[in-house]
Tab-separated table of C-alpha atoms and ligand atoms in Angstrom:
chain	number	residue	atom	x	y	z
A	29	MET	CA	-200.547	17.533	24.269
A	30	SER	CA	-199.078	15.636	21.339
A	31	LYS	CA	-196.626	17.859	19.516
A	32	SER	CA	-197.006	16.068	16.239
A	33	ILE	CA	-200.765	16.708	15.948
A	34	ARG	CA	-200.231	20.351	16.928
A	35	LYS	CA	-197.434	20.771	14.402
A	36	GLN	CA	-199.371	19.059	11.610
A	37	LEU	CA	-202.395	21.217	12.356
A	38	ILE	CA	-200.332	24.445	12.219
A	39	ASP	CA	-198.678	23.307	8.981
A	40	ALA	CA	-202.017	22.407	7.341
A	41	LEU	CA	-203.717	25.664	8.364
A	42	SER	CA	-200.654	27.729	7.359
A	43	GLN	CA	-200.445	26.094	3.945
A	44	ALA	CA	-204.173	26.732	3.358
A	45	ASP	CA	-203.225	30.420	3.264
A	46	GLY	CA	-206.367	31.822	4.892
A	47	GLN	CA	-208.794	29.322	3.282
A	48	PHE	CA	-211.135	27.274	5.468
A	49	LEU	CA	-210.355	23.620	6.148
A	50	SER	CA	-213.095	21.421	7.576
A	51	GLY	CA	-212.598	19.586	10.860
A	52	GLN	CA	-213.183	16.276	9.038
A	53	SER	CA	-210.586	16.974	6.317
A	54	LEU	CA	-208.050	18.007	8.969
A	55	ALA	CA	-208.808	14.863	10.976
A	56	ASP	CA	-208.402	12.701	7.832
A	57	VAL	CA	-205.076	14.300	6.826
A	58	ILE	CA	-203.602	14.200	10.326
A	59	GLY	CA	-205.062	10.812	11.197
A	60	CYS	CA	-206.938	11.715	14.402
A	61	SER	CA	-210.535	12.336	15.522
A	62	ARG	CA	-212.498	15.567	14.973
A	63	THR	CA	-212.656	15.937	18.740
A	64	ALA	CA	-208.850	15.916	18.859
A	65	ILE	CA	-208.767	18.630	16.174
A	66	TRP	CA	-211.207	20.748	18.177
A	67	LYS	CA	-209.113	20.319	21.360
A	68	HIS	CA	-205.912	21.315	19.562
A	69	ILE	CA	-207.629	24.322	17.991
A	70	GLU	CA	-208.542	25.489	21.507
A	71	ASP	CA	-204.940	24.975	22.654
A	72	LEU	CA	-203.620	26.965	19.687
A	73	ARG	CA	-205.958	29.827	20.621
A	74	LYS	CA	-204.519	29.763	24.143
A	75	SER	CA	-201.015	30.015	22.606
A	76	GLY	CA	-201.928	33.211	20.772
A	77	PHE	CA	-203.218	31.955	17.406
A	78	GLU	CA	-206.248	33.832	16.131
A	79	LEU	CA	-208.467	31.213	14.471
A	80	GLU	CA	-211.873	31.592	12.881
A	81	ALA	CA	-214.353	28.709	13.094
A	82	VAL	CA	-217.424	28.746	10.843
A	83	ARG	CA	-220.105	26.048	10.783
A	84	LYS	CA	-219.988	23.825	7.687
A	85	LYS	CA	-216.776	25.536	6.504
A	86	GLY	CA	-214.278	24.673	9.188
A	87	TYR	CA	-211.269	26.562	10.501
A	88	ARG	CA	-208.841	29.124	9.165
A	89	ILE	CA	-205.914	31.118	10.523
A	90	ILE	CA	-206.395	34.865	10.917
A	91	SER	CA	-203.024	35.508	12.568
A	92	LYS	CA	-200.201	33.596	14.206
A	93	PRO	CA	-198.330	34.558	17.355
A	94	ASP	CA	-194.962	36.192	16.729
A	95	GLN	CA	-192.760	33.109	16.992
A	96	LEU	CA	-189.234	32.433	15.796
A	97	THR	CA	-189.735	28.820	14.721
A	98	GLU	CA	-187.603	27.116	12.096
A	99	ASN	CA	-190.396	27.494	9.487
A	100	GLU	CA	-190.812	31.223	10.124
A	101	ILE	CA	-187.080	31.919	9.852
A	102	LEU	CA	-186.445	29.740	6.800
A	103	LEU	CA	-189.308	31.301	4.826
A	104	GLY	CA	-187.609	34.218	3.049
A	105	LEU	CA	-184.117	33.642	4.506
A	106	GLU	CA	-181.522	34.892	1.988
A	107	THR	CA	-178.370	33.092	3.119
A	108	GLU	CA	-176.264	30.194	1.914
A	109	SER	CA	-175.232	28.723	5.237
A	110	MET	CA	-176.063	31.036	8.163
A	111	GLY	CA	-179.282	29.859	9.840
A	112	ARG	CA	-179.843	27.033	7.353
A	113	HIS	CA	-179.830	24.533	10.234
A	114	ILE	CA	-181.961	25.659	13.185
A	115	LEU	CA	-182.572	24.313	16.683
A	116	TYR	CA	-185.634	26.074	18.121
A	117	PHE	CA	-186.714	26.105	21.778
A	118	GLU	CA	-189.785	27.624	23.398
A	119	THR	CA	-187.739	27.810	26.545
A	120	THR	CA	-184.195	26.850	27.464
A	121	VAL	CA	-181.598	27.796	30.049
A	122	SER	CA	-179.224	29.413	27.548
A	123	THR	CA	-178.815	29.041	23.791
A	124	GLN	CA	-175.045	29.306	24.409
A	125	ILE	CA	-175.057	26.030	26.358
A	126	ILE	CA	-177.075	24.213	23.661
A	127	ALA	CA	-174.852	25.669	20.921
A	128	HIS	CA	-171.658	24.603	22.651
A	129	GLN	CA	-172.895	21.008	22.930
A	130	ALA	CA	-174.226	21.028	19.348
A	131	ALA	CA	-170.837	22.261	18.097
A	132	VAL	CA	-168.992	19.557	20.053
A	133	ASP	CA	-171.413	17.021	18.499
A	134	GLY	CA	-170.457	18.261	15.001
A	135	ALA	CA	-173.206	20.771	14.094
A	136	PRO	CA	-172.303	22.412	10.765
A	137	GLU	CA	-171.174	26.012	10.347
A	138	GLY	CA	-174.159	28.362	10.331
A	139	THR	CA	-176.228	26.301	12.810
A	140	LEU	CA	-178.545	28.644	14.710
A	141	ILE	CA	-179.905	27.943	18.178
A	142	ILE	CA	-182.813	30.224	19.008
A	143	ALA	CA	-185.217	30.395	21.941
A	144	GLU	CA	-188.376	32.318	22.793
A	145	GLU	CA	-187.199	32.503	26.401
A	146	GLN	CA	-184.015	31.806	28.363
A	147	THR	CA	-184.205	31.039	32.060
A	148	GLY	CA	-180.447	31.444	32.611
A	149	GLY	CA	-179.278	33.757	29.826
A	150	LYS	CA	-175.538	34.479	30.063
A	151	GLY	CA	-173.922	37.891	29.636
A	152	ARG	CA	-170.263	38.940	29.526
A	153	MET	CA	-168.159	38.963	32.665
A	154	ALA	CA	-170.329	36.228	34.267
A	155	ARG	CA	-173.370	38.530	34.341
A	156	SER	CA	-176.882	37.269	33.632
A	157	TRP	CA	-178.874	38.308	30.587
A	158	HIS	CA	-182.585	38.902	31.050
A	159	SER	CA	-184.408	37.099	28.211
A	160	SER	CA	-188.176	37.413	28.603
A	161	LYS	CA	-190.585	35.313	26.564
A	162	GLN	CA	-191.117	36.394	22.923
A	163	LYS	CA	-189.910	39.923	23.655
A	164	GLY	CA	-186.466	39.709	22.121
A	165	ILE	CA	-184.170	37.634	19.941
A	166	TRP	CA	-182.071	35.221	21.974
A	167	MET	CA	-179.836	33.297	19.590
A	168	SER	CA	-176.429	31.608	19.240
A	169	LEU	CA	-174.713	31.019	15.921
A	170	ILE	CA	-172.014	28.401	15.359
A	171	ILE	CA	-169.140	29.172	12.984
A	172	ARG	CA	-166.023	27.157	12.202
A	173	PRO	CA	-163.389	29.551	10.833
A	174	GLN	CA	-160.066	27.954	9.893
A	175	LEU	CA	-158.095	30.565	11.793
A	176	THR	CA	-155.778	31.042	14.719
A	177	LEU	CA	-156.941	31.989	18.189
A	178	ASP	CA	-155.778	35.630	18.062
A	179	LYS	CA	-158.444	36.343	15.405
A	180	ALA	CA	-161.340	35.392	17.709
A	181	PRO	CA	-162.136	38.911	19.071
A	182	GLN	CA	-162.809	40.066	15.522
A	183	PHE	CA	-165.918	37.860	15.285
A	184	THR	CA	-167.536	39.845	18.069
A	185	LEU	CA	-166.975	43.032	16.075
A	186	ILE	CA	-168.319	41.437	12.873
A	187	ALA	CA	-171.442	40.316	14.768
A	188	ALA	CA	-171.869	43.852	16.145
A	189	ILE	CA	-171.714	45.298	12.613
A	190	ALA	CA	-174.246	42.704	11.382
A	191	ALA	CA	-176.625	43.494	14.265
A	192	ALA	CA	-176.280	47.258	13.689
A	193	ARG	CA	-176.953	46.885	9.948
A	194	ALA	CA	-179.965	44.621	10.597
A	195	ILE	CA	-181.456	47.075	13.104
A	196	GLU	CA	-180.944	49.993	10.720
A	197	GLY	CA	-182.457	48.097	7.782
A	198	VAL	CA	-185.534	46.802	9.618
A	199	THR	CA	-186.330	49.746	11.934
A	200	GLY	CA	-184.565	52.808	10.511
A	201	LEU	CA	-182.984	53.412	13.954
A	202	GLU	CA	-179.221	54.032	13.925
A	203	PRO	CA	-177.571	52.326	16.891
A	204	GLU	CA	-174.044	53.000	18.125
A	205	ILE	CA	-171.509	50.319	19.013
A	206	LYS	CA	-169.704	50.576	22.329
A	207	TRP	CA	-166.462	48.582	22.201
A	208	PRO	CA	-166.309	45.704	21.999
A	209	ASN	CA	-169.838	44.578	21.474
A	210	ASP	CA	-172.690	46.581	23.012
A	211	LEU	CA	-175.213	48.205	20.727
A	212	LEU	CA	-176.650	51.340	22.277
A	213	PHE	CA	-179.378	53.774	21.413
A	214	ASN	CA	-179.389	57.125	23.223
A	215	GLY	CA	-176.813	55.611	25.577
A	216	LYS	CA	-179.023	52.654	26.560
A	217	LYS	CA	-178.315	49.026	25.741
A	218	LEU	CA	-180.225	47.477	22.834
A	219	THR	CA	-178.064	44.446	22.097
A	220	GLY	CA	-175.375	42.368	23.769
A	221	ILE	CA	-172.974	39.911	22.150
A	222	LEU	CA	-171.144	37.081	23.879
A	223	THR	CA	-168.479	35.235	21.909
A	224	GLU	CA	-167.221	31.902	23.230
A	225	LEU	CA	-164.967	29.403	21.529
A	226	GLN	CA	-163.187	26.122	21.645
A	227	ALA	CA	-159.635	25.842	20.317
A	228	GLU	CA	-156.862	23.265	20.183
A	229	ALA	CA	-153.314	24.529	20.495
A	230	ASP	CA	-153.589	27.785	18.531
A	231	LYS	CA	-156.308	26.678	16.107
A	232	ILE	CA	-160.009	27.572	16.486
A	233	ASN	CA	-162.352	24.545	16.489
A	234	PHE	CA	-165.559	26.525	16.632
A	235	VAL	CA	-166.905	29.885	17.744
A	236	VAL	CA	-170.345	30.378	19.304
A	237	ILE	CA	-171.634	33.913	18.822
A	238	GLY	CA	-174.462	34.667	21.236
A	239	VAL	CA	-176.620	37.649	20.388
A	240	GLY	CA	-179.383	39.125	22.512
A	241	ILE	CA	-181.494	41.875	20.926
A	242	ASN	CA	-184.121	43.717	22.977
A	243	VAL	CA	-186.995	43.987	20.527
A	244	ASN	CA	-190.551	44.331	21.822
A	245	GLN	CA	-190.191	44.994	25.564
A	246	ASN	CA	-191.964	47.819	27.381
A	247	GLU	CA	-190.152	49.518	30.251
A	248	GLU	CA	-191.999	47.208	32.703
A	249	ASP	CA	-190.718	44.084	30.929
A	250	PHE	CA	-187.175	44.862	32.135
A	251	PRO	CA	-186.257	43.956	35.713
A	252	PRO	CA	-185.960	47.057	37.934
A	253	PHE	CA	-182.133	46.919	38.128
A	254	VAL	CA	-181.903	47.093	34.306
A	255	ARG	CA	-184.490	49.861	33.731
A	256	GLY	CA	-182.794	53.094	32.808
A	257	LEU	CA	-179.800	51.187	31.397
A	258	ALA	CA	-181.557	49.076	28.761
A	259	THR	CA	-183.998	49.870	25.999
A	260	SER	CA	-185.803	48.033	23.201
A	261	LEU	CA	-186.478	48.693	19.541
A	262	ALA	CA	-190.212	48.994	20.286
A	263	ILE	CA	-189.588	51.634	22.971
A	264	GLU	CA	-187.309	53.640	20.673
A	265	SER	CA	-189.378	53.337	17.490
A	266	GLY	CA	-192.830	53.439	19.094
A	267	THR	CA	-193.961	50.335	17.223
A	268	ASN	CA	-193.679	46.549	17.481
A	269	ILE	CA	-190.912	45.086	15.315
A	270	SER	CA	-190.933	41.735	13.469
A	271	ARG	CA	-188.436	39.503	15.233
A	272	THR	CA	-188.408	37.185	12.213
A	273	ALA	CA	-187.388	39.958	9.797
A	274	LEU	CA	-184.688	41.115	12.188
A	275	THR	CA	-183.294	37.601	12.680
A	276	GLN	CA	-183.218	36.999	8.922
A	277	SER	CA	-181.508	40.326	8.324
A	278	PHE	CA	-178.898	39.660	11.025
A	279	LEU	CA	-178.074	36.281	9.445
A	280	LYS	CA	-177.805	37.806	5.960
A	281	ASN	CA	-175.580	40.641	7.159
A	282	PHE	CA	-173.432	38.355	9.266
A	283	GLU	CA	-172.864	36.027	6.305
A	284	ARG	CA	-171.970	38.963	4.064
A	285	TYR	CA	-169.423	40.476	6.464
A	286	TYR	CA	-168.036	37.081	7.496
A	287	HIS	CA	-167.328	36.277	3.820
A	288	LEU	CA	-165.787	39.726	3.318
A	289	TYR	CA	-163.562	39.084	6.326
A	290	ILE	CA	-162.449	35.653	5.074
A	291	GLU	CA	-161.669	37.131	1.620
A	292	LYS	CA	-160.161	40.509	2.517
A	293	GLY	CA	-159.257	40.386	6.193
A	294	PHE	CA	-160.325	42.788	8.915
A	295	ALA	CA	-159.266	46.102	7.287
A	296	PRO	CA	-162.571	46.853	5.429
A	297	LEU	CA	-164.569	45.792	8.497
A	298	LYS	CA	-162.546	48.011	10.786
A	299	ILE	CA	-163.679	51.049	8.774
A	300	ILE	CA	-167.348	50.005	8.992
A	301	TRP	CA	-167.035	49.235	12.711
A	302	GLU	CA	-165.448	52.617	13.422
A	303	SER	CA	-168.306	54.368	11.603
A	304	TYR	CA	-170.664	53.054	14.327
A	305	ALA	CA	-168.281	53.482	17.249
A	306	ALA	CA	-169.694	55.434	20.182
A	307	SER	CA	-166.476	55.627	22.179
A	308	ILE	CA	-163.806	56.552	19.613
A	309	GLY	CA	-162.474	60.077	20.134
A	310	LYS	CA	-164.080	60.294	23.582
A	311	ASN	CA	-162.605	60.220	27.058
A	312	ILE	CA	-163.379	56.852	28.595
A	313	ILE	CA	-162.591	54.660	31.569
A	314	ALA	CA	-161.669	51.054	30.751
A	315	LYS	CA	-162.155	48.719	33.716
A	316	THR	CA	-159.910	45.721	33.128
A	317	VAL	CA	-159.129	42.777	35.419
A	318	THR	CA	-155.801	44.402	36.270
A	319	GLY	CA	-157.143	47.910	36.964
A	320	GLU	CA	-158.568	51.033	35.333
A	321	ILE	CA	-157.210	52.976	32.367
A	322	THR	CA	-158.475	56.516	31.835
A	323	GLY	CA	-157.860	58.358	28.590
A	324	LYS	CA	-159.061	58.962	25.061
A	325	ALA	CA	-160.211	56.004	22.909
A	326	ILE	CA	-158.266	56.598	19.700
A	327	GLY	CA	-159.336	53.579	17.640
A	328	ILE	CA	-158.989	49.822	17.300
A	329	THR	CA	-156.057	47.812	15.958
A	330	ASP	CA	-156.273	45.511	12.941
A	331	ASN	CA	-157.076	42.736	15.396
A	332	GLY	CA	-159.977	44.634	16.971
A	333	VAL	CA	-158.069	45.589	20.124
A	334	LEU	CA	-159.031	48.965	21.666
A	335	LYS	CA	-156.334	51.689	21.767
A	336	ILE	CA	-156.473	54.245	24.578
A	337	GLN	CA	-154.161	57.225	24.929
A	338	ASP	CA	-153.780	58.216	28.563
A	339	HIS	CA	-153.233	61.787	29.783
A	340	GLY	CA	-149.462	61.264	29.735
A	341	GLY	CA	-149.603	60.389	26.007
A	342	ASN	CA	-148.959	56.645	26.490
A	343	ILE	CA	-150.930	54.260	24.276
A	344	HIS	CA	-152.557	51.232	25.922
A	345	HIS	CA	-153.908	48.183	24.101
A	346	VAL	CA	-157.040	46.853	25.810
A	347	TYR	CA	-158.132	43.277	25.050
A	348	SER	CA	-161.054	42.954	27.441
A	349	ALA	CA	-162.742	45.553	29.629
A	350	ASP	CA	-165.960	47.253	30.658
A	351	ILE	CA	-166.068	50.732	29.184
A	352	GLU	CA	-167.572	53.822	30.774
A	353	ILE	CA	-168.008	56.782	28.456
B	26	BTN	C1	-173.543	40.963	27.174
B	26	BTN	O1	-173.770	42.088	26.722
B	26	BTN	O2	-173.169	40.813	28.339
B	26	BTN	C2	-173.732	39.774	26.282
B	26	BTN	C3	-175.159	39.259	26.299
B	26	BTN	C4	-175.392	38.073	25.376
B	26	BTN	C5	-176.797	37.523	25.491
B	26	BTN	C6	-177.069	36.455	24.478
B	26	BTN	S1	-178.785	36.036	24.402
B	26	BTN	C7	-178.431	34.651	23.413
B	26	BTN	C8	-177.163	34.036	23.953
B	26	BTN	N1	-177.477	33.102	25.022
B	26	BTN	C9	-177.013	33.527	26.200
B	26	BTN	O3	-177.150	32.916	27.269
B	26	BTN	N2	-176.363	34.691	26.048
B	26	BTN	C10	-176.356	35.134	24.673
């Protein structure tokens, strides 16, 4: 099926704002036959569009499928740079892979790569990330901070704050953040963040922030090994959530806190992050590559590094670990 006819048809019907457009006028505008219009209308119905067809009047859109296309995201987006350049995929292996290549090819700061489905979604620690079609938000954002490498972990924490704020604003649910980057609700995972970067010597070239938000899954949409550990906003709120509104809100919040960070440093963000922290003040086990540390999580440093006080009173700085609370 020709994409350009499909896209022109969606654009024309969307712009008509619920008014009927005749098959002949659509065919004239798009430059194809009425039969082609009819065939594409049938294909759109199969893709989830609800379309009314009335004799002598033509066609009109009743509702569109919940899609995260460039048009949907840009309409009502309140940012200067974040998400202003979008690469959209119905399906891709991983938005992280596309983002990395786009960044190497010079994509500007704020470029967003977003997919309805990922067939090889990547999680932290070489795990996979289950990304079922149109059920969640699977996106990667490119930023180009003029900073040194040691600042990189802070972007994960800024993204976690932005995701928490967006979820609160759109759904009213109040998630917790488990260091460094998991958003939980009632102890189950709602959102994961994967930060990857390219640097030269000590200077960051670009950072790719990958965010996966479980939005409209039912329990059965999660693979069996994840059930019980993961949850979605729809499960927790009892209603379907607009992925577009949530994506727009994440981008707005990320831009706000990113600017605050560039202007004022990490100190104000540390306070906000700690207000969401699930693990601070609790006894935890940190599983690092060099072994386990058991003790009380007492806070994070100004660089976003986790501080744990063990039972002997020694303070450990943890840069990367899996945390059990
Ligand atoms: C984690 O908690 O392990 C991090 C999960 C990150 C998943 C997101 S989904 C969008 C982006 N593309 C990927 O392949 N991974 C990240």
